């Protein structure tokens, strides 16, 4: 059935509303002028200034440490949790609790994690942000790997055990290779989420170890500069590449 053109107007209007601000940020990041509202020609100067800014580079270093560590932790724990849920329980409630951190408001999760760190007397720092991001990202990894597990033939694991392989060897040699596309997709998504996450990091980081989103927030409180636009454009590029890779791997997972 052909859709009337009138129904497409809200569709395209929504896309314009969502993406026009992003397009403006990208375009103005190449503005030679220091003013956001006056175009003085095309230039890459602000991209060079990003790498000369010590505060931004320190925040980027902290973010990469947190994103890499939390991705590794979330991927390992999320994969094991998904395998455990798929193989040893059929409870929908257990599955719901496993992915609940992905559905909870960031503010609620941040306050809960901060309260937990205070209860166990854990000093705030990059390690606390890493743990918090791992908890948040692990739910997404679990959901993706669970989706992949629904396409895995359990008879292959049974055949491995019948041939004398133990549970650990079966997991490493049979299960994990079949889950590889889902695991990689979950890891890429976890890295992207940690790279851009602000609310949880704001509550669980130490004042002397801010992540990149926190540094950007402290800068934009006094006005957005072309330097911030250039940094936002680079982060947008990294996020889009990770999202595209995740989508491709998810399609591979569904087709296998």
PDB file of N, CA and C in Angstrom, residues 59 108 111 119 131 135 150 159 188 200 202 208 239 245:
ATOM      1  N   UNK A  59      41.387  14.928  30.119  1.00  0.00           N
ATOM      2  CA  UNK A  59      40.059  14.317  30.176  1.00  0.00           C
ATOM      3  C   UNK A  59      39.912  13.187  29.186  1.00  0.00           C
ATOM      4  N   UNK A 108      19.150   7.758  38.634  1.00  0.00           N
ATOM      5  CA  UNK A 108      18.864   6.796  39.687  1.00  0.00           C
ATOM      6  C   UNK A 108      20.025   5.832  39.870  1.00  0.00           C
ATOM      7  N   UNK A 111      23.038   7.689  41.551  1.00  0.00           N
ATOM      8  CA  UNK A 111      22.857   7.901  42.990  1.00  0.00           C
ATOM      9  C   UNK A 111      23.013   6.589  43.744  1.00  0.00           C
ATOM     10  N   UNK A 119      28.920   3.381  51.147  1.00  0.00           N
ATOM     11  CA  UNK A 119      28.666   2.339  52.142  1.00  0.00           C
ATOM     12  C   UNK A 119      29.882   1.451  52.349  1.00  0.00           C
ATOM     13  N   UNK A 131      34.104   1.055  37.416  1.00  0.00           N
ATOM     14  CA  UNK A 131      33.155   0.067  37.940  1.00  0.00           C
ATOM     15  C   UNK A 131      31.717   0.462  37.597  1.00  0.00           C
ATOM     16  N   UNK A 135      29.002  -1.624  35.228  1.00  0.00           N
ATOM     17  CA  UNK A 135      27.667  -2.055  35.661  1.00  0.00           C
ATOM     18  C   UNK A 135      26.619  -1.615  34.643  1.00  0.00           C
ATOM     19  N   UNK A 150      20.276 -17.188  21.209  1.00  0.00           N
ATOM     20  CA  UNK A 150      19.031 -17.785  20.719  1.00  0.00           C
ATOM     21  C   UNK A 150      19.221 -18.433  19.347  1.00  0.00           C
ATOM     22  N   UNK A 159      27.586 -32.249  22.099  1.00  0.00           N
ATOM     23  CA  UNK A 159      28.521 -33.118  21.380  1.00  0.00           C
ATOM     24  C   UNK A 159      29.944 -32.936  21.908  1.00  0.00           C
ATOM     25  N   UNK A 188      31.729  -3.109  21.445  1.00  0.00           N
ATOM     26  CA  UNK A 188      31.739  -1.824  20.753  1.00  0.00           C
ATOM     27  C   UNK A 188      30.680  -0.884  21.312  1.00  0.00           C
ATOM     28  N   UNK A 200      26.499   9.412  35.141  1.00  0.00           N
ATOM     29  CA  UNK A 200      27.081   8.454  36.084  1.00  0.00           C
ATOM     30  C   UNK A 200      28.510   8.860  36.442  1.00  0.00           C
ATOM     31  N   UNK A 202      29.724  11.876  36.451  1.00  0.00           N
ATOM     32  CA  UNK A 202      29.668  13.088  37.270  1.00  0.00           C
ATOM     33  C   UNK A 202      29.459  12.755  38.741  1.00  0.00           C
ATOM     34  N   UNK A 208      39.449  15.668  40.938  1.00  0.00           N
ATOM     35  CA  UNK A 208      40.762  15.825  40.302  1.00  0.00           C
ATOM     36  C   UNK A 208      40.993  14.851  39.143  1.00  0.00           C
ATOM     37  N   UNK A 239      31.780   7.684  17.546  1.00  0.00           N
ATOM     38  CA  UNK A 239      30.529   7.024  17.941  1.00  0.00           C
ATOM     39  C   UNK A 239      29.820   6.418  16.731  1.00  0.00           C
ATOM     40  N   UNK A 245      29.631  -0.348  13.070  1.00  0.00           N
ATOM     41  CA  UNK A 245      30.251  -1.661  13.251  1.00  0.00           C
ATOM     42  C   UNK A 245      29.350  -2.575  14.073  1.00  0.00           C
TER      43      UNK A 245
END
